[in-house]
XYZ file of C-alpha atoms in Angstrom:
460
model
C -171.636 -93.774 -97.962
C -171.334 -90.118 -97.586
C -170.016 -89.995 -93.959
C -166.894 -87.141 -93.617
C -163.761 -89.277 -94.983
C -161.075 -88.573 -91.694
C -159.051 -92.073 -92.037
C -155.713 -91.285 -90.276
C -153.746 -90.871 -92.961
C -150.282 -89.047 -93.502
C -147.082 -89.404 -95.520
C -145.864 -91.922 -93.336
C -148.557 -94.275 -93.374
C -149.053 -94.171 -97.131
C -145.116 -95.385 -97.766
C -145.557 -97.443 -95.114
C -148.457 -99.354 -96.288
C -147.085 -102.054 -98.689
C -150.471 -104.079 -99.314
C -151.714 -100.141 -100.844
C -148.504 -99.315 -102.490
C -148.609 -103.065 -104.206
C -152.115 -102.908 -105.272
C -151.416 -99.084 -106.656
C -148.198 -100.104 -108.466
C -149.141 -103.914 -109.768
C -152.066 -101.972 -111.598
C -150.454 -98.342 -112.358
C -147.052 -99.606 -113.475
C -148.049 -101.808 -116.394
C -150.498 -98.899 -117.891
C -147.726 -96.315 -117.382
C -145.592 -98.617 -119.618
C -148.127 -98.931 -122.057
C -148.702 -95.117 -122.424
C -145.541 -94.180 -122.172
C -145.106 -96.140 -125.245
C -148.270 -95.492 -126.988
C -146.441 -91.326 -126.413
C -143.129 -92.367 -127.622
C -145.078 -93.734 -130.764
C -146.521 -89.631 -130.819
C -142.970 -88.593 -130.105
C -141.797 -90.280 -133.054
C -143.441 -88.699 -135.624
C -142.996 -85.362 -134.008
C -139.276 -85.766 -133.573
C -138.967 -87.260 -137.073
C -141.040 -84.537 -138.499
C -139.255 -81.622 -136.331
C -136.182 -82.958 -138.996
C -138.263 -81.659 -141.868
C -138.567 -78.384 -140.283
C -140.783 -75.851 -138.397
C -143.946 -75.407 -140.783
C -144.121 -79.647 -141.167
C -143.510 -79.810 -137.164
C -146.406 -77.137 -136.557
C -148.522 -78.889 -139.493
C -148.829 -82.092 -137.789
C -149.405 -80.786 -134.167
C -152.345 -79.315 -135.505
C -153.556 -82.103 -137.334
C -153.044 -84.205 -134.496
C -155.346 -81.566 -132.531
C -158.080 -83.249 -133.739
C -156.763 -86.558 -132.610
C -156.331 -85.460 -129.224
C -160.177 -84.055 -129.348
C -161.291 -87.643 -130.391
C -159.064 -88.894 -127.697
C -160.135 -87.002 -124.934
C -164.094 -87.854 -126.330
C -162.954 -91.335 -126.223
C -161.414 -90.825 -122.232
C -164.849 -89.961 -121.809
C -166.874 -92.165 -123.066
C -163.802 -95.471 -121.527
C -163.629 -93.463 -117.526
C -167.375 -93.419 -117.533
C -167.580 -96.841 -118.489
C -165.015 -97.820 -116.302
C -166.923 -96.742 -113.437
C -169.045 -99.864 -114.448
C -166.796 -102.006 -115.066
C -164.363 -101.990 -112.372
C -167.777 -102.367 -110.169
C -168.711 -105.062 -111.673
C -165.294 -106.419 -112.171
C -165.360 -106.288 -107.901
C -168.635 -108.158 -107.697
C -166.948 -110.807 -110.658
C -170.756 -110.016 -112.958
C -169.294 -111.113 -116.271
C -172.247 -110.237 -117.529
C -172.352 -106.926 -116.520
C -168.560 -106.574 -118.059
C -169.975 -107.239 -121.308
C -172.857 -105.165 -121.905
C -170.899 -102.409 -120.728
C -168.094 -103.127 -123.015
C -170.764 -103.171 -125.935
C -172.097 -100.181 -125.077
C -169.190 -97.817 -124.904
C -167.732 -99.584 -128.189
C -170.926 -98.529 -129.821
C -170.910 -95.025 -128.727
C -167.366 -94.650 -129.391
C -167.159 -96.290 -133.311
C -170.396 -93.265 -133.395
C -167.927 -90.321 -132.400
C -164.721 -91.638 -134.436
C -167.296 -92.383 -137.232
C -168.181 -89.000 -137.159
C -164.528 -87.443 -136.842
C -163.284 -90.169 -140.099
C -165.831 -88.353 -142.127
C -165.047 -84.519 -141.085
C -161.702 -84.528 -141.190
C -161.644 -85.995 -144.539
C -164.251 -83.875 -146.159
C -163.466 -80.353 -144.714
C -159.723 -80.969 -143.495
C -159.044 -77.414 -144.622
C -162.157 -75.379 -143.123
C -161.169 -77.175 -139.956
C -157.200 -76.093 -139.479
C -158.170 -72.969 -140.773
C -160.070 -72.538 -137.624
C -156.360 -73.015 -135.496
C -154.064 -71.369 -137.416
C -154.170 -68.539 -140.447
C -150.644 -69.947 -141.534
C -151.226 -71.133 -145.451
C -148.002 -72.985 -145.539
C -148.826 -74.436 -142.384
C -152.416 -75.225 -143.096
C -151.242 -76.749 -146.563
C -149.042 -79.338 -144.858
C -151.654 -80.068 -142.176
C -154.033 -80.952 -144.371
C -151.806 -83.212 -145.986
C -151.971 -85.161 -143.320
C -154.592 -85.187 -141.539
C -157.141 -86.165 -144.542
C -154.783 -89.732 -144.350
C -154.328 -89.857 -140.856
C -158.168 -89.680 -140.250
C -158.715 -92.988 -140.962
C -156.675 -94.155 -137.901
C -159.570 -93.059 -135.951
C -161.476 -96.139 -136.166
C -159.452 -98.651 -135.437
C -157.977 -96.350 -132.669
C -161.319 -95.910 -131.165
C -161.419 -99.859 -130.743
C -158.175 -99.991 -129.389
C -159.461 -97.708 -126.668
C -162.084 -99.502 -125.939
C -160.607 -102.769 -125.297
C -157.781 -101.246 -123.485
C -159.920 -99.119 -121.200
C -161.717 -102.088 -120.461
C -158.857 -104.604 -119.693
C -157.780 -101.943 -116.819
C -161.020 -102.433 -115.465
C -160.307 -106.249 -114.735
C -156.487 -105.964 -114.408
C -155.357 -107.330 -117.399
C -153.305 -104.662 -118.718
C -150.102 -106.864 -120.138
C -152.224 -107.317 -123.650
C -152.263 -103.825 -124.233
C -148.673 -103.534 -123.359
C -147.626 -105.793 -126.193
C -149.819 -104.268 -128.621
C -148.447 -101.418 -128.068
C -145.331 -102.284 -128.354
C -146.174 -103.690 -131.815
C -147.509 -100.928 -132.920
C -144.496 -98.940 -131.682
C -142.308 -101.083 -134.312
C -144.474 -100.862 -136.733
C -144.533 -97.032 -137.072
C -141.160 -96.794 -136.233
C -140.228 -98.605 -139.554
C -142.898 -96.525 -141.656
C -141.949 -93.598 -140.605
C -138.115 -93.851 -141.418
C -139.525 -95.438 -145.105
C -142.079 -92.869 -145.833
C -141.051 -89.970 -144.341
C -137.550 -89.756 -145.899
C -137.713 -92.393 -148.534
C -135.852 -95.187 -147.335
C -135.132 -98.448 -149.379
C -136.428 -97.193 -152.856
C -139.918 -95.390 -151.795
C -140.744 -92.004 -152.125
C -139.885 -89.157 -149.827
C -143.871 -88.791 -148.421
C -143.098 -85.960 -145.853
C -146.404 -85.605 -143.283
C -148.387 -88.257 -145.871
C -145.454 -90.843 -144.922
C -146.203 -90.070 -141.302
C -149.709 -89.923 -141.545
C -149.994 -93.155 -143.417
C -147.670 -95.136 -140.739
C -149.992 -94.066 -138.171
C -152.985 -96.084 -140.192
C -150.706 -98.840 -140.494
C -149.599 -99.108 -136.622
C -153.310 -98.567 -135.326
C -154.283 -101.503 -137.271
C -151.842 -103.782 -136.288
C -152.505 -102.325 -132.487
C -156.512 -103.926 -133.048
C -155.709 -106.730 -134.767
C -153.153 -107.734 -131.790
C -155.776 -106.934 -129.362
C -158.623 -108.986 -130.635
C -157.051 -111.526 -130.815
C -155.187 -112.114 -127.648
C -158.096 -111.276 -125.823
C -160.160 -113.918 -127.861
C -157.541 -116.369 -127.411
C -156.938 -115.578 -123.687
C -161.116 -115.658 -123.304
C -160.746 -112.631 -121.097
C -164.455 -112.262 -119.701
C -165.042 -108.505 -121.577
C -165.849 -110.638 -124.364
C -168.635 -113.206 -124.395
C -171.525 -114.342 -126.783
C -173.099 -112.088 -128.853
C -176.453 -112.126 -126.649
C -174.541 -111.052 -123.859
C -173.259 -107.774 -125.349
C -176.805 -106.808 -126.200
C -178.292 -107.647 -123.246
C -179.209 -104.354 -121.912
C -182.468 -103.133 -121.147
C -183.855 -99.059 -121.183
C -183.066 -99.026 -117.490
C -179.289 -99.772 -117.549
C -178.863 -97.910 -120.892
C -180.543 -95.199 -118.813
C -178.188 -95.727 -116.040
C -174.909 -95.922 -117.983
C -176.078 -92.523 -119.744
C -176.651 -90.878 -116.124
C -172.573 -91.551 -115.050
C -171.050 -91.323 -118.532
C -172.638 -88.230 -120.151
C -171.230 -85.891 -117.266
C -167.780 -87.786 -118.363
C -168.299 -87.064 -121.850
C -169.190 -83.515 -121.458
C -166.515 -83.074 -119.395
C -163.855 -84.279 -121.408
C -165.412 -82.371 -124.808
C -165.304 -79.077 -122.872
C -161.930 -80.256 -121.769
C -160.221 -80.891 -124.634
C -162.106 -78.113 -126.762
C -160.558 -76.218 -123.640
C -156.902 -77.701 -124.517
C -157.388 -76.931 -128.129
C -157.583 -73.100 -127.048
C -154.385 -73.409 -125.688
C -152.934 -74.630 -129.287
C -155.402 -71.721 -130.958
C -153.393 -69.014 -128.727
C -150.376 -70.329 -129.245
C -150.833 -70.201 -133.183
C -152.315 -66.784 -132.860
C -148.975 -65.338 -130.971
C -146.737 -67.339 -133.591
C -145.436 -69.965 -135.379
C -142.279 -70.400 -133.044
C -144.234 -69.756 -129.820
C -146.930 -72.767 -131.535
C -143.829 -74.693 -132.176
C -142.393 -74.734 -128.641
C -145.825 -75.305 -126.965
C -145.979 -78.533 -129.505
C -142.582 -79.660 -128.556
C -143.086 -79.139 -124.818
C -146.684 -80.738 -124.618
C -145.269 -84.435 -126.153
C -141.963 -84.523 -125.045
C -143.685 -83.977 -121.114
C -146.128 -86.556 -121.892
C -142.701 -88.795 -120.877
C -143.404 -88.036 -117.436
C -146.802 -87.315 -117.727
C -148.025 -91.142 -118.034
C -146.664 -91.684 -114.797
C -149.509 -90.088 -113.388
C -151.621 -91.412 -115.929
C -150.993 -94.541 -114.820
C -151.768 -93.785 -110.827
C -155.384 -91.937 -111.828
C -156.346 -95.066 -113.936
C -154.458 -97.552 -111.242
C -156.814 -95.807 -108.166
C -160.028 -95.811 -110.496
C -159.221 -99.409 -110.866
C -158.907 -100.529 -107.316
C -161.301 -97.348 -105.925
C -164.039 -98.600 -108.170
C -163.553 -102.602 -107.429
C -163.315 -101.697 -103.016
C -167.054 -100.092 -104.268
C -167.776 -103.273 -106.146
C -167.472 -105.169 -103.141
C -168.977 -103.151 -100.473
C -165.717 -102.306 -98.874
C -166.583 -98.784 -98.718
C -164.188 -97.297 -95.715
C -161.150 -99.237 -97.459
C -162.213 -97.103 -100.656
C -162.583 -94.269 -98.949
C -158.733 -94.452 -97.244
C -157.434 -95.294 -100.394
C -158.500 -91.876 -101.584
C -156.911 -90.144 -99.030
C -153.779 -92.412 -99.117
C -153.282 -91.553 -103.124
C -154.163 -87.357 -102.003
C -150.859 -87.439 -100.248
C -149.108 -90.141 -102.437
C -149.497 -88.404 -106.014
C -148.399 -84.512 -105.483
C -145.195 -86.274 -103.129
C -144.138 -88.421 -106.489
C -144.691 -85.276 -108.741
C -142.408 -83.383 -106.796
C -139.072 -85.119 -107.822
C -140.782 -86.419 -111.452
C -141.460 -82.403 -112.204
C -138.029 -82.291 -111.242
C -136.806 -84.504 -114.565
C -138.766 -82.307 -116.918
C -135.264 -79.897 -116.598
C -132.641 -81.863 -117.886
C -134.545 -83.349 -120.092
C -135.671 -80.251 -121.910
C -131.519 -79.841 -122.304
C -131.546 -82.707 -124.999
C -134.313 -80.905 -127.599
C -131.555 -79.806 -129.369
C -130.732 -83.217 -130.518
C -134.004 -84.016 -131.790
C -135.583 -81.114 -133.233
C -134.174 -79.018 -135.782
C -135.793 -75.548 -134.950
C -134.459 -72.248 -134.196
C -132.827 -71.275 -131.567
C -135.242 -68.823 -130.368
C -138.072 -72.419 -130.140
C -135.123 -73.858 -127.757
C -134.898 -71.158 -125.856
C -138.952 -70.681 -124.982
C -138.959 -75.001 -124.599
C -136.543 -74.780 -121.233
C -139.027 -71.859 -119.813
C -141.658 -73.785 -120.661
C -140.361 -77.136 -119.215
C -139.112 -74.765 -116.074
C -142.859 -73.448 -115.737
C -144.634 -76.924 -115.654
C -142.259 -78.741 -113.587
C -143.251 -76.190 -110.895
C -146.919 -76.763 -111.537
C -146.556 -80.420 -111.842
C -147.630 -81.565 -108.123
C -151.022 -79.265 -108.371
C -151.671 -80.523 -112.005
C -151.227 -84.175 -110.405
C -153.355 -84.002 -107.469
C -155.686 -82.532 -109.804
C -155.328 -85.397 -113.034
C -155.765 -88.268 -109.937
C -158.706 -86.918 -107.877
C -160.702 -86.103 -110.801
C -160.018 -89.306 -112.773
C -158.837 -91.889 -110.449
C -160.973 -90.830 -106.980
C -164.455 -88.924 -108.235
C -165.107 -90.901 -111.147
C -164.246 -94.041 -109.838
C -166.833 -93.308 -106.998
C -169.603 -92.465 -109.713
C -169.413 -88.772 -108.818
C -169.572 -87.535 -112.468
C -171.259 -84.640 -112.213
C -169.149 -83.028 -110.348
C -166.352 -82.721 -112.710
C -167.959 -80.750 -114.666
C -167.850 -77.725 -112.175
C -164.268 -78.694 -110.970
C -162.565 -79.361 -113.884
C -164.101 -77.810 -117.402
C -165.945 -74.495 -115.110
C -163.018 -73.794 -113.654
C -161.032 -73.671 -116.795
C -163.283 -71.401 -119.026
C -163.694 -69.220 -116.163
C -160.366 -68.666 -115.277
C -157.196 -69.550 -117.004
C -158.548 -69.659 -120.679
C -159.743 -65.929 -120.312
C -156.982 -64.712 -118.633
C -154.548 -66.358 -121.048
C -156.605 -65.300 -124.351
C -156.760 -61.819 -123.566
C -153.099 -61.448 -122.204
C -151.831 -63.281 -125.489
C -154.291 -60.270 -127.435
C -154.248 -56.997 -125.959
C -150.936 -57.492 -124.419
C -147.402 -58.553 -125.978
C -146.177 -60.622 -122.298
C -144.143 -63.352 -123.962
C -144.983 -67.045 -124.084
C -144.067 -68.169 -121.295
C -146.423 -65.844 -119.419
C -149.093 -66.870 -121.577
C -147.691 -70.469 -120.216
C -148.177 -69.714 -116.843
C -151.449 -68.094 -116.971
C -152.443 -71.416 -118.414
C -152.052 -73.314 -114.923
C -153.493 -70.697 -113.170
C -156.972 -72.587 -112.853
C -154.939 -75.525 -111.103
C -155.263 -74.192 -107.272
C -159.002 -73.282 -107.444
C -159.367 -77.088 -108.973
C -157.106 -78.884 -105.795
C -159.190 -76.751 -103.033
C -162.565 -77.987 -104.806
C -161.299 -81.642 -105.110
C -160.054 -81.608 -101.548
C -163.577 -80.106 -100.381
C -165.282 -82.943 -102.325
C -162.937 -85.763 -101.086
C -163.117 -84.925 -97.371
C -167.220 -84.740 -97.775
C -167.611 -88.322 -98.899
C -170.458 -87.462 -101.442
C -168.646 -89.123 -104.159
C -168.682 -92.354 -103.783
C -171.628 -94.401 -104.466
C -172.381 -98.022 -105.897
C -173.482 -97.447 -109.772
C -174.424 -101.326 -110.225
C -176.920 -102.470 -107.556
């Protein structure tokens, strides 16, 4: 299983290889639907509170920072577990499904568990730590000591959801979604500005209809996946039945995951902590950039957990060398497709006007912004889809720690902290020094692909 990986493989072949492109898009396209709803639901609240103002529109992007911490912990603990279960989910072990399922539910109601109870306690002490802002820091709180009880039920959510890509049942999470969509849709427009006789809430209106639309989100998911008697769930006895050897095992792949994605995201949260520290407007545009992107970002979202999927279930069933192509086929197919979607981050950074009432000098550093990452987009894609959707998929955890979180401490977060300190280049410098770990990443993925090392059966 670690023979050189030289399929003959070019642009050609990969478009013209319908059975691949099938496979890719009857898995990808559904879970690109579903986040790019579960984003518009994010892009809600920030376009709705971007109508209060700057100070409520920075407020909530950095309560949501801790959000996106738990989120990437959650990636973590769901990719690694994935590795598992799209294995087994090739070699049809129901059993196997379900112990794994167990597992990462249990270690991820741990880490939300732990996030409920900081971020309603110290709220305060932990923005503080992002921004020096009081006004800012005031509203922020506001909502993020309601909003922190969302992170429970949302852990759940993941869970399931994570785990339905595995087996290829991804239309449940679509309509809960959905549902959840609706839901804070309507409680935002109530709370926020007071609609129909309630009070004006501001960020607690906000924070409050994300509770509200993360709950209905579980409560959908449960129980179609009860009713459907989708195989993640099972009797009781089969959840639990895990000995010290596969709890040992899951550990080995997942932990490298986890510790990835922590450094990761603590990573990410720099960004927002430079940002603050060079402004209020420059934090502002980063915000508005970062989730109006994530538009076009689930697209590739969607490919990285659409390869893991059918990478991991080629493994499950021995069919190594078909794996192995695949890899190489989605290494050409991803950066090609980023190309022209980088290309629709322009003129659609042209209609922030309409939703966000900012100043005009926010605008203006939003289209250099959107200008920069379209430009980095096929790099950052590559990247996104060999790291989640080919490595991890193959069991080669590990790894990503020295591609993916090494990389970025060593390079671009130094570079970009110090510029944004001891030097007064602009933000969208600052921007650009931020992708600046992406080429040392794509030559170390490549490297790893073409050696074959990472892919390896996780459940024999």
């Amino acid at each position: 299983m670690t023979t050189n990986l030289k399929p003959a493989v070019n642009l050609k072949s990969v478009f013209s290889d319908k059975s691949f492109l099938k496979n890719l898009f009857i898995i990808a396209v559904p879970i690109i639907l579903q986040n790019f709803i579960s984003s518009f639901v994010n892009i809600l609240d920030t376009i709705m509170i971007g109508r209060l103002g700057t100070v409520e529109l920075a407020a909530v992007g950095l309560g949501n920072q801790l959000f996106f911490l738990l989120n990437l912990i959650l990636y973590g603990i769901g990719s690694g577990g994935m590795v598992f279960t799209a294995q087994f989910w090739g070699k049809k072990d129901f059993n196997g499904l379900q112990k794994t399922f167990a597992i990462s539910l249990i270690v991820a109601v741990f880490f939300s568990t732990l996030f409920t109870l900081a971020c309603t306690i110290f709220p305060k002490e932990i923005l503080s730590l992002y921004s020096k802002d009081a006004a800012v820091i005031e509203k922020g709180v506001d909502y993020l000591s309601i909003s922190a009880f969302c992170f429970l039920p949302f852990a759940v959510n993941f869970i399931f959801m994570i785990t339905l890509r595995s087996i290829e049942k991804v239309r449940v999470a679509v309509a809960a979604t959905l549902v959840s969509l609706f839901v804070n849709l309507i409680l935002n427009a109530v709370l926020i500005f007071g609609l129909f006789g309630f009070p004006a809430l501001g960020v607690k209106g906000a924070a409050i209809a994300t509770v509200a639309s993360r709950a209905a989100e579980l409560l959908i998911l449960f129980s179609v996946t009860k009713k459907k008697k989708y195989p993640i769930l099972g009797k009781i006895k089969n959840h639990f039945d895990f000995d010290l050897k596969f709890i040992r095992q899951y550990f080995t792949i997942v932990m490298p995951v986890l510790i990835n994605e922590s450094l990761w995201s603590l990573g990410i949260t720099f960004h927002h902590k430079i940002f603050a520290g060079i402004g209020t407007f420059a934090y502002a545009s980063y915000n508005i950039t970062n989730t109006v992107s994530m538009l076009t970002w689930v697209i590739f979202i969607g490919f990285g957990n659409g390869v893991s999927v059918l990478i991991g279930k080629k493994i499950g069933e021995k069919n190594y060398d078909e794996a192995k192509t695949y890899a190489a086929k989605v290494s050409i197919f991803v950066p090609f497709v980023a190309i022209f979607v980088g290309a629709m981050l322009i003129p659609i950074s042209y209609l922030t006007p309409i939703f966000f009432n900012v100043e005009k000098i926010v605008l203006e550093t939003v289209m250099k912004l959107f200008i920069i990452l379209a430009c980095c987009y096929p790099l950052k894609a590559f990247n996104m889809c060999m790291l989640v959707g080919i490595l991890r998929a193959g069991g080669d955890t590990r790894f990503g720690i020295i591609c993916d979180t090494a990389v970025m401490w060593c390079v671009s977060i130094p570079l970009a902290y110090f510029l944004s300190v001891y030097t007064s280049i602009p933000a969208w410098g600052i921007y650009i020094c931020l992708f600046s770990e992406e080429p040392f990443k794509a030559l170390l993925g490549l490297w790893r692909i073409r050696s074959g090392k990472w892919l390896r059966s996780v459940t024999d």
